[in-house]
């Protein structure tokens, strides 16, 4: 397993967690820099070549959310949030501001490295996706030019709303999409927080594509935050 020696900025004020992350990155051959404050992160971001940032939301000087806002003014680099278990609102806000993914403490090295791989893959895929006519995850496939969905090579009939939802998830495979973001993309900004409608739409879609909707294989529920289409 090798990588391109990407430079990862680790922003975390907890020494133990920071060391654990750095050790995991080092074992995979990633280069890394560390910061333990928001200001330290900003200093590295403006002076160094950074490919991806791991960002703790609870920093001693300012909120990680503020770091995301500032970075997104000039950079599309993948940002993976590291947050505590009870920070669902903050996670959703960070994702809506442009963070790519999140890890909930405590997390394993395997989980950390998997999320980094997905985020970097998305980064390298950007721009190369324009002529794509079909997308596939496992045995589920969408033919974008014909607006058709196939499961195990059998066509699945979806409503236009279900098709929009599935396409949105596919185009962001591996990424968590917040409930608010999905509603805005599917229904438009005026719909605010009508999570009931989304839940109903999701249930209908799952019945069509999941063998066992209660134990989904493709669309995972990220409790308190949103949904994620698996990416492999
Ligand atoms: Ca912290």
PDB file of C-alpha atoms and ligand atoms in Angstrom:
ATOM      1  CA  UNK A   1       0.000   0.000   0.000  1.00  0.00           C
ATOM      2  CA  UNK A   2       1.634   3.226  -1.063  1.00  0.00           C
ATOM      3  CA  UNK A   3       0.412   6.754  -1.600  1.00  0.00           C
ATOM      4  CA  UNK A   4       1.726   9.906  -3.200  1.00  0.00           C
ATOM      5  CA  UNK A   5       3.186  11.310   0.013  1.00  0.00           C
ATOM      6  CA  UNK A   6       0.294  13.740   0.447  1.00  0.00           C
ATOM      7  CA  UNK A   7       0.724  16.435   3.050  1.00  0.00           C
ATOM      8  CA  UNK A   8      -1.883  16.274   5.758  1.00  0.00           C
ATOM      9  CA  UNK A   9      -2.439  18.954   8.360  1.00  0.00           C
ATOM     10  CA  UNK A  10      -3.530  17.544  11.711  1.00  0.00           C
ATOM     11  CA  UNK A  11      -5.319  20.137  13.839  1.00  0.00           C
ATOM     12  CA  UNK A  12      -6.002  18.724  17.295  1.00  0.00           C
ATOM     13  CA  UNK A  13      -5.275  20.098  20.760  1.00  0.00           C
ATOM     14  CA  UNK A  14      -5.494  16.744  22.558  1.00  0.00           C
ATOM     15  CA  UNK A  15      -1.908  15.429  22.567  1.00  0.00           C
ATOM     16  CA  UNK A  16      -2.886  11.788  22.859  1.00  0.00           C
ATOM     17  CA  UNK A  17      -5.291  11.880  19.925  1.00  0.00           C
ATOM     18  CA  UNK A  18      -2.861  13.975  17.875  1.00  0.00           C
ATOM     19  CA  UNK A  19      -0.064  11.475  18.463  1.00  0.00           C
ATOM     20  CA  UNK A  20      -2.340   8.584  17.573  1.00  0.00           C
ATOM     21  CA  UNK A  21      -3.352  10.272  14.299  1.00  0.00           C
ATOM     22  CA  UNK A  22       0.245  11.128  13.413  1.00  0.00           C
ATOM     23  CA  UNK A  23       1.422   7.614  14.131  1.00  0.00           C
ATOM     24  CA  UNK A  24      -1.316   6.199  11.880  1.00  0.00           C
ATOM     25  CA  UNK A  25      -0.454   8.638   9.073  1.00  0.00           C
ATOM     26  CA  UNK A  26       3.247   7.906   9.373  1.00  0.00           C
ATOM     27  CA  UNK A  27       2.650   4.150   9.136  1.00  0.00           C
ATOM     28  CA  UNK A  28       0.897   4.707   5.775  1.00  0.00           C
ATOM     29  CA  UNK A  29       3.626   6.951   4.399  1.00  0.00           C
ATOM     30  CA  UNK A  30       1.714  10.237   4.566  1.00  0.00           C
ATOM     31  CA  UNK A  31       3.612  13.436   5.321  1.00  0.00           C
ATOM     32  CA  UNK A  32       2.009  15.499   8.034  1.00  0.00           C
ATOM     33  CA  UNK A  33       2.146  18.785   9.896  1.00  0.00           C
ATOM     34  CA  UNK A  34       0.442  19.474  13.192  1.00  0.00           C
ATOM     35  CA  UNK A  35      -1.281  22.418  14.834  1.00  0.00           C
ATOM     36  CA  UNK A  36      -2.966  22.560  18.224  1.00  0.00           C
ATOM     37  CA  UNK A  37      -4.854  25.833  17.790  1.00  0.00           C
ATOM     38  CA  UNK A  38      -7.010  27.441  15.113  1.00  0.00           C
ATOM     39  CA  UNK A  39      -4.427  30.165  14.636  1.00  0.00           C
ATOM     40  CA  UNK A  40      -1.674  27.562  14.265  1.00  0.00           C
ATOM     41  CA  UNK A  41      -3.784  25.827  11.615  1.00  0.00           C
ATOM     42  CA  UNK A  42      -4.285  29.087   9.700  1.00  0.00           C
ATOM     43  CA  UNK A  43      -0.539  29.792   9.794  1.00  0.00           C
ATOM     44  CA  UNK A  44       0.265  26.379   8.290  1.00  0.00           C
ATOM     45  CA  UNK A  45      -2.496  26.678   5.713  1.00  0.00           C
ATOM     46  CA  UNK A  46      -1.184  29.944   4.302  1.00  0.00           C
ATOM     47  CA  UNK A  47       2.492  29.012   4.352  1.00  0.00           C
ATOM     48  CA  UNK A  48       2.558  25.295   3.484  1.00  0.00           C
ATOM     49  CA  UNK A  49       1.332  23.058   0.677  1.00  0.00           C
ATOM     50  CA  UNK A  50      -1.458  21.073   2.333  1.00  0.00           C
ATOM     51  CA  UNK A  51      -3.486  18.401   0.507  1.00  0.00           C
ATOM     52  CA  UNK A  52      -5.947  17.498   3.236  1.00  0.00           C
ATOM     53  CA  UNK A  53      -6.842  18.698   6.720  1.00  0.00           C
ATOM     54  CA  UNK A  54      -7.994  16.715   9.740  1.00  0.00           C
ATOM     55  CA  UNK A  55      -9.712  19.227  11.968  1.00  0.00           C
ATOM     56  CA  UNK A  56     -10.835  18.991  15.577  1.00  0.00           C
ATOM     57  CA  UNK A  57     -13.913  21.157  16.102  1.00  0.00           C
ATOM     58  CA  UNK A  58     -13.169  22.042  19.731  1.00  0.00           C
ATOM     59  CA  UNK A  59      -9.973  24.096  19.685  1.00  0.00           C
ATOM     60  CA  UNK A  60      -8.695  26.286  22.538  1.00  0.00           C
ATOM     61  CA  UNK A  61      -8.633  29.603  20.652  1.00  0.00           C
ATOM     62  CA  UNK A  62     -11.459  29.439  18.134  1.00  0.00           C
ATOM     63  CA  UNK A  63     -14.060  27.050  16.814  1.00  0.00           C
ATOM     64  CA  UNK A  64     -13.023  24.609  14.074  1.00  0.00           C
ATOM     65  CA  UNK A  65     -16.109  25.829  12.167  1.00  0.00           C
ATOM     66  CA  UNK A  66     -14.370  29.218  11.779  1.00  0.00           C
ATOM     67  CA  UNK A  67     -11.342  27.493  10.268  1.00  0.00           C
ATOM     68  CA  UNK A  68     -13.575  25.780   7.670  1.00  0.00           C
ATOM     69  CA  UNK A  69     -15.259  29.084   6.748  1.00  0.00           C
ATOM     70  CA  UNK A  70     -11.925  30.791   6.207  1.00  0.00           C
ATOM     71  CA  UNK A  71     -10.314  27.929   4.276  1.00  0.00           C
ATOM     72  CA  UNK A  72     -13.298  27.577   1.950  1.00  0.00           C
ATOM     73  CA  UNK A  73     -12.792  31.192   0.837  1.00  0.00           C
ATOM     74  CA  UNK A  74      -9.771  30.075  -1.133  1.00  0.00           C
ATOM     75  CA  UNK A  75      -9.377  26.299  -1.107  1.00  0.00           C
ATOM     76  CA  UNK A  76     -11.316  23.141  -1.990  1.00  0.00           C
ATOM     77  CA  UNK A  77      -8.925  20.857  -0.098  1.00  0.00           C
ATOM     78  CA  UNK A  78     -10.636  17.911   1.606  1.00  0.00           C
ATOM     79  CA  UNK A  79     -11.453  18.633   5.251  1.00  0.00           C
ATOM     80  CA  UNK A  80     -12.282  15.793   7.624  1.00  0.00           C
ATOM     81  CA  UNK A  81     -13.697  16.869  10.969  1.00  0.00           C
ATOM     82  CA  UNK A  82     -12.760  15.114  14.170  1.00  0.00           C
ATOM     83  CA  UNK A  83     -15.482  15.587  16.747  1.00  0.00           C
ATOM     84  CA  UNK A  84     -16.939  14.321  19.983  1.00  0.00           C
ATOM     85  CA  UNK A  85     -19.893  11.975  20.019  1.00  0.00           C
ATOM     86  CA  UNK A  86     -22.455  14.543  21.200  1.00  0.00           C
ATOM     87  CA  UNK A  87     -21.675  17.170  18.542  1.00  0.00           C
ATOM     88  CA  UNK A  88     -24.240  16.215  15.868  1.00  0.00           C
ATOM     89  CA  UNK A  89     -25.366  19.811  15.269  1.00  0.00           C
ATOM     90  CA  UNK A  90     -21.786  21.000  14.912  1.00  0.00           C
ATOM     91  CA  UNK A  91     -20.994  18.118  12.559  1.00  0.00           C
ATOM     92  CA  UNK A  92     -23.943  18.977  10.322  1.00  0.00           C
ATOM     93  CA  UNK A  93     -23.007  22.679  10.350  1.00  0.00           C
ATOM     94  CA  UNK A  94     -19.399  21.848   9.455  1.00  0.00           C
ATOM     95  CA  UNK A  95     -20.505  19.599   6.580  1.00  0.00           C
ATOM     96  CA  UNK A  96     -22.861  22.277   5.283  1.00  0.00           C
ATOM     97  CA  UNK A  97     -20.006  24.793   5.338  1.00  0.00           C
ATOM     98  CA  UNK A  98     -17.944  22.556   3.105  1.00  0.00           C
ATOM     99  CA  UNK A  99     -16.248  19.958   5.282  1.00  0.00           C
ATOM    100  CA  UNK A 100     -16.071  16.651   3.421  1.00  0.00           C
ATOM    101  CA  UNK A 101     -16.466  14.087   6.153  1.00  0.00           C
ATOM    102  CA  UNK A 102     -16.219  13.475   9.866  1.00  0.00           C
ATOM    103  CA  UNK A 103     -14.798  11.044  12.370  1.00  0.00           C
ATOM    104  CA  UNK A 104     -16.363  10.621  15.780  1.00  0.00           C
ATOM    105  CA  UNK A 105     -14.018  10.068  18.711  1.00  0.00           C
ATOM    106  CA  UNK A 106     -12.918   7.465  19.534  1.00  0.00           C
ATOM    107  CA  UNK A 107     -12.051   6.112  16.081  1.00  0.00           C
ATOM    108  CA  UNK A 108      -9.680   3.418  14.835  1.00  0.00           C
ATOM    109  CA  UNK A 109      -6.643   3.859  12.607  1.00  0.00           C
ATOM    110  CA  UNK A 110      -8.428   1.754   9.976  1.00  0.00           C
ATOM    111  CA  UNK A 111     -11.414   4.105  10.007  1.00  0.00           C
ATOM    112  CA  UNK A 112      -9.174   7.181   9.866  1.00  0.00           C
ATOM    113  CA  UNK A 113      -7.142   5.893   6.926  1.00  0.00           C
ATOM    114  CA  UNK A 114     -10.246   4.748   5.028  1.00  0.00           C
ATOM    115  CA  UNK A 115     -11.807   8.219   5.312  1.00  0.00           C
ATOM    116  CA  UNK A 116      -8.591   9.845   4.131  1.00  0.00           C
ATOM    117  CA  UNK A 117      -8.397   7.543   1.110  1.00  0.00           C
ATOM    118  CA  UNK A 118     -11.993   8.358   0.129  1.00  0.00           C
ATOM    119  CA  UNK A 119     -11.420  12.105   0.518  1.00  0.00           C
ATOM    120  CA  UNK A 120      -8.236  12.051  -1.554  1.00  0.00           C
ATOM    121  CA  UNK A 121      -9.881   9.914  -4.222  1.00  0.00           C
ATOM    122  CA  UNK A 122     -12.618  12.540  -4.530  1.00  0.00           C
ATOM    123  CA  UNK A 123      -9.974  15.226  -4.843  1.00  0.00           C
ATOM    124  CA  UNK A 124      -8.247  13.456  -7.734  1.00  0.00           C
ATOM    125  CA  UNK A 125     -11.529  12.609  -9.428  1.00  0.00           C
ATOM    126  CA  UNK A 126     -12.577  16.264  -9.566  1.00  0.00           C
ATOM    127  CA  UNK A 127     -12.670  17.593 -13.111  1.00  0.00           C
ATOM    128  CA  UNK A 128     -12.337  14.138 -14.622  1.00  0.00           C
ATOM    129  CA  UNK A 129     -16.011  13.363 -14.162  1.00  0.00           C
ATOM    130  CA  UNK A 130     -17.553  15.453 -16.911  1.00  0.00           C
ATOM    131  CA  UNK A 131     -17.976  12.782 -19.619  1.00  0.00           C
ATOM    132  CA  UNK A 132     -19.085  10.123 -17.167  1.00  0.00           C
ATOM    133  CA  UNK A 133     -22.221   8.387 -18.448  1.00  0.00           C
ATOM    134  CA  UNK A 134     -22.640   5.751 -15.764  1.00  0.00           C
ATOM    135  CA  UNK A 135     -21.768   5.332 -12.107  1.00  0.00           C
ATOM    136  CA  UNK A 136     -21.689   2.118 -10.148  1.00  0.00           C
ATOM    137  CA  UNK A 137     -21.392   1.066  -6.511  1.00  0.00           C
ATOM    138  CA  UNK A 138     -21.486  -2.675  -5.866  1.00  0.00           C
ATOM    139  CA  UNK A 139     -24.297  -4.096  -8.002  1.00  0.00           C
ATOM    140  CA  UNK A 140     -26.131  -0.809  -8.180  1.00  0.00           C
ATOM    141  CA  UNK A 141     -25.659   1.256 -11.315  1.00  0.00           C
ATOM    142  CA  UNK A 142     -27.043   4.470 -12.779  1.00  0.00           C
ATOM    143  CA  UNK A 143     -26.892   5.219 -16.489  1.00  0.00           C
ATOM    144  CA  UNK A 144     -26.886   8.988 -16.352  1.00  0.00           C
ATOM    145  CA  UNK A 145     -27.440   9.627 -20.057  1.00  0.00           C
ATOM    146  CA  UNK A 146     -30.559   7.435 -20.112  1.00  0.00           C
ATOM    147  CA  UNK A 147     -31.684   8.166 -16.534  1.00  0.00           C
ATOM    148  CA  UNK A 148     -31.920   4.447 -15.765  1.00  0.00           C
ATOM    149  CA  UNK A 149     -31.133   2.588 -12.546  1.00  0.00           C
ATOM    150  CA  UNK A 150     -30.034  -1.050 -12.467  1.00  0.00           C
ATOM    151  CA  UNK A 151     -29.672  -3.469  -9.571  1.00  0.00           C
ATOM    152  CA  UNK A 152     -27.902  -6.745 -10.444  1.00  0.00           C
ATOM    153  CA  UNK A 153     -28.413  -5.834 -14.133  1.00  0.00           C
ATOM    154  CA  UNK A 154     -32.180  -5.586 -13.678  1.00  0.00           C
ATOM    155  CA  UNK A 155     -33.771  -2.206 -14.277  1.00  0.00           C
ATOM    156  CA  UNK A 156     -35.334  -0.595 -11.203  1.00  0.00           C
ATOM    157  CA  UNK A 157     -38.154   1.867 -11.719  1.00  0.00           C
ATOM    158  CA  UNK A 158     -37.649   5.014  -9.700  1.00  0.00           C
ATOM    159  CA  UNK A 159     -39.764   8.140  -9.438  1.00  0.00           C
ATOM    160  CA  UNK A 160     -38.093  11.384 -10.611  1.00  0.00           C
ATOM    161  CA  UNK A 161     -37.559  12.369  -6.941  1.00  0.00           C
ATOM    162  CA  UNK A 162     -36.017   9.013  -6.071  1.00  0.00           C
ATOM    163  CA  UNK A 163     -33.803   9.270  -9.121  1.00  0.00           C
ATOM    164  CA  UNK A 164     -32.634  12.763  -8.098  1.00  0.00           C
ATOM    165  CA  UNK A 165     -31.892  11.570  -4.579  1.00  0.00           C
ATOM    166  CA  UNK A 166     -30.000   8.507  -5.758  1.00  0.00           C
ATOM    167  CA  UNK A 167     -27.962  10.511  -8.267  1.00  0.00           C
ATOM    168  CA  UNK A 168     -27.080  13.065  -5.601  1.00  0.00           C
ATOM    169  CA  UNK A 169     -25.871  10.292  -3.272  1.00  0.00           C
ATOM    170  CA  UNK A 170     -23.935   8.554  -6.062  1.00  0.00           C
ATOM    171  CA  UNK A 171     -22.149  11.720  -7.081  1.00  0.00           C
ATOM    172  CA  UNK A 172     -21.029  12.078  -3.470  1.00  0.00           C
ATOM    173  CA  UNK A 173     -20.371   8.388  -2.783  1.00  0.00           C
ATOM    174  CA  UNK A 174     -18.462   7.881   0.440  1.00  0.00           C
ATOM    175  CA  UNK A 175     -19.350  11.348   1.685  1.00  0.00           C
ATOM    176  CA  UNK A 176     -21.890  12.195   4.369  1.00  0.00           C
ATOM    177  CA  UNK A 177     -24.596  14.493   3.057  1.00  0.00           C
ATOM    178  CA  UNK A 178     -26.527  16.342   5.731  1.00  0.00           C
ATOM    179  CA  UNK A 179     -30.306  16.186   5.818  1.00  0.00           C
ATOM    180  CA  UNK A 180     -30.421  19.958   5.268  1.00  0.00           C
ATOM    181  CA  UNK A 181     -28.176  19.754   2.222  1.00  0.00           C
ATOM    182  CA  UNK A 182     -30.167  16.932   0.626  1.00  0.00           C
ATOM    183  CA  UNK A 183     -33.472  18.750   1.174  1.00  0.00           C
ATOM    184  CA  UNK A 184     -32.059  21.912  -0.382  1.00  0.00           C
ATOM    185  CA  UNK A 185     -30.750  19.982  -3.411  1.00  0.00           C
ATOM    186  CA  UNK A 186     -33.924  17.957  -3.991  1.00  0.00           C
ATOM    187  CA  UNK A 187     -36.726  20.344  -3.026  1.00  0.00           C
ATOM    188  CA  UNK A 188     -35.028  23.728  -3.111  1.00  0.00           C
ATOM    189  CA  UNK A 189     -34.181  26.260  -0.424  1.00  0.00           C
ATOM    190  CA  UNK A 190     -37.764  27.077   0.610  1.00  0.00           C
ATOM    191  CA  UNK A 191     -38.322  23.698   2.201  1.00  0.00           C
ATOM    192  CA  UNK A 192     -36.249  24.370   5.278  1.00  0.00           C
ATOM    193  CA  UNK A 193     -36.126  21.384   7.538  1.00  0.00           C
ATOM    194  CA  UNK A 194     -38.827  19.083   6.227  1.00  0.00           C
ATOM    195  CA  UNK A 195     -37.033  15.924   7.305  1.00  0.00           C
ATOM    196  CA  UNK A 196     -40.270  13.935   7.272  1.00  0.00           C
ATOM    197  CA  UNK A 197     -40.546  14.203   3.487  1.00  0.00           C
ATOM    198  CA  UNK A 198     -36.945  13.142   3.071  1.00  0.00           C
ATOM    199  CA  UNK A 199     -37.387  10.191   5.392  1.00  0.00           C
ATOM    200  CA  UNK A 200     -40.410   9.030   3.366  1.00  0.00           C
ATOM    201  CA  UNK A 201     -38.549   9.436   0.081  1.00  0.00           C
ATOM    202  CA  UNK A 202     -35.545   7.563   1.483  1.00  0.00           C
ATOM    203  CA  UNK A 203     -37.728   4.719   2.752  1.00  0.00           C
ATOM    204  CA  UNK A 204     -39.293   4.329  -0.702  1.00  0.00           C
ATOM    205  CA  UNK A 205     -35.913   4.309  -2.398  1.00  0.00           C
ATOM    206  CA  UNK A 206     -34.465   1.820   0.065  1.00  0.00           C
ATOM    207  CA  UNK A 207     -37.355  -0.565  -0.507  1.00  0.00           C
ATOM    208  CA  UNK A 208     -36.374  -0.629  -4.170  1.00  0.00           C
ATOM    209  CA  UNK A 209     -32.618  -0.982  -3.880  1.00  0.00           C
ATOM    210  CA  UNK A 210     -31.937  -2.634  -0.532  1.00  0.00           C
ATOM    211  CA  UNK A 211     -32.493  -6.342   0.003  1.00  0.00           C
ATOM    212  CA  UNK A 212     -33.129  -5.607   3.650  1.00  0.00           C
ATOM    213  CA  UNK A 213     -34.096  -1.919   4.128  1.00  0.00           C
ATOM    214  CA  UNK A 214     -33.584  -2.203   7.894  1.00  0.00           C
ATOM    215  CA  UNK A 215     -29.993  -3.332   7.335  1.00  0.00           C
ATOM    216  CA  UNK A 216     -28.969  -1.226   4.326  1.00  0.00           C
ATOM    217  CA  UNK A 217     -26.116  -2.271   2.082  1.00  0.00           C
ATOM    218  CA  UNK A 218     -25.912   0.940   0.022  1.00  0.00           C
ATOM    219  CA  UNK A 219     -27.385   3.946   1.799  1.00  0.00           C
ATOM    220  CA  UNK A 220     -26.258   4.312   5.410  1.00  0.00           C
ATOM    221  CA  UNK A 221     -28.001   6.526   7.951  1.00  0.00           C
ATOM    222  CA  UNK A 222     -25.608   8.792   9.828  1.00  0.00           C
ATOM    223  CA  UNK A 223     -27.658   9.297  12.963  1.00  0.00           C
ATOM    224  CA  UNK A 224     -28.361  12.948  13.748  1.00  0.00           C
ATOM    225  CA  UNK A 225     -26.495  14.151  10.669  1.00  0.00           C
ATOM    226  CA  UNK A 226     -27.657  12.695   7.360  1.00  0.00           C
ATOM    227  CA  UNK A 227     -26.933   9.895   4.896  1.00  0.00           C
ATOM    228  CA  UNK A 228     -23.954   8.336   3.165  1.00  0.00           C
ATOM    229  CA  UNK A 229     -23.815   6.112   0.093  1.00  0.00           C
ATOM    230  CA  UNK A 230     -21.101   3.482   0.588  1.00  0.00           C
ATOM    231  CA  UNK A 231     -18.112   3.810  -1.676  1.00  0.00           C
ATOM    232  CA  UNK A 232     -16.133   0.793  -2.769  1.00  0.00           C
TER     233      UNK A 232
HETATM  234 CA1  LIG B   1     -10.299  19.524  21.206  1.00  0.00          CA
END
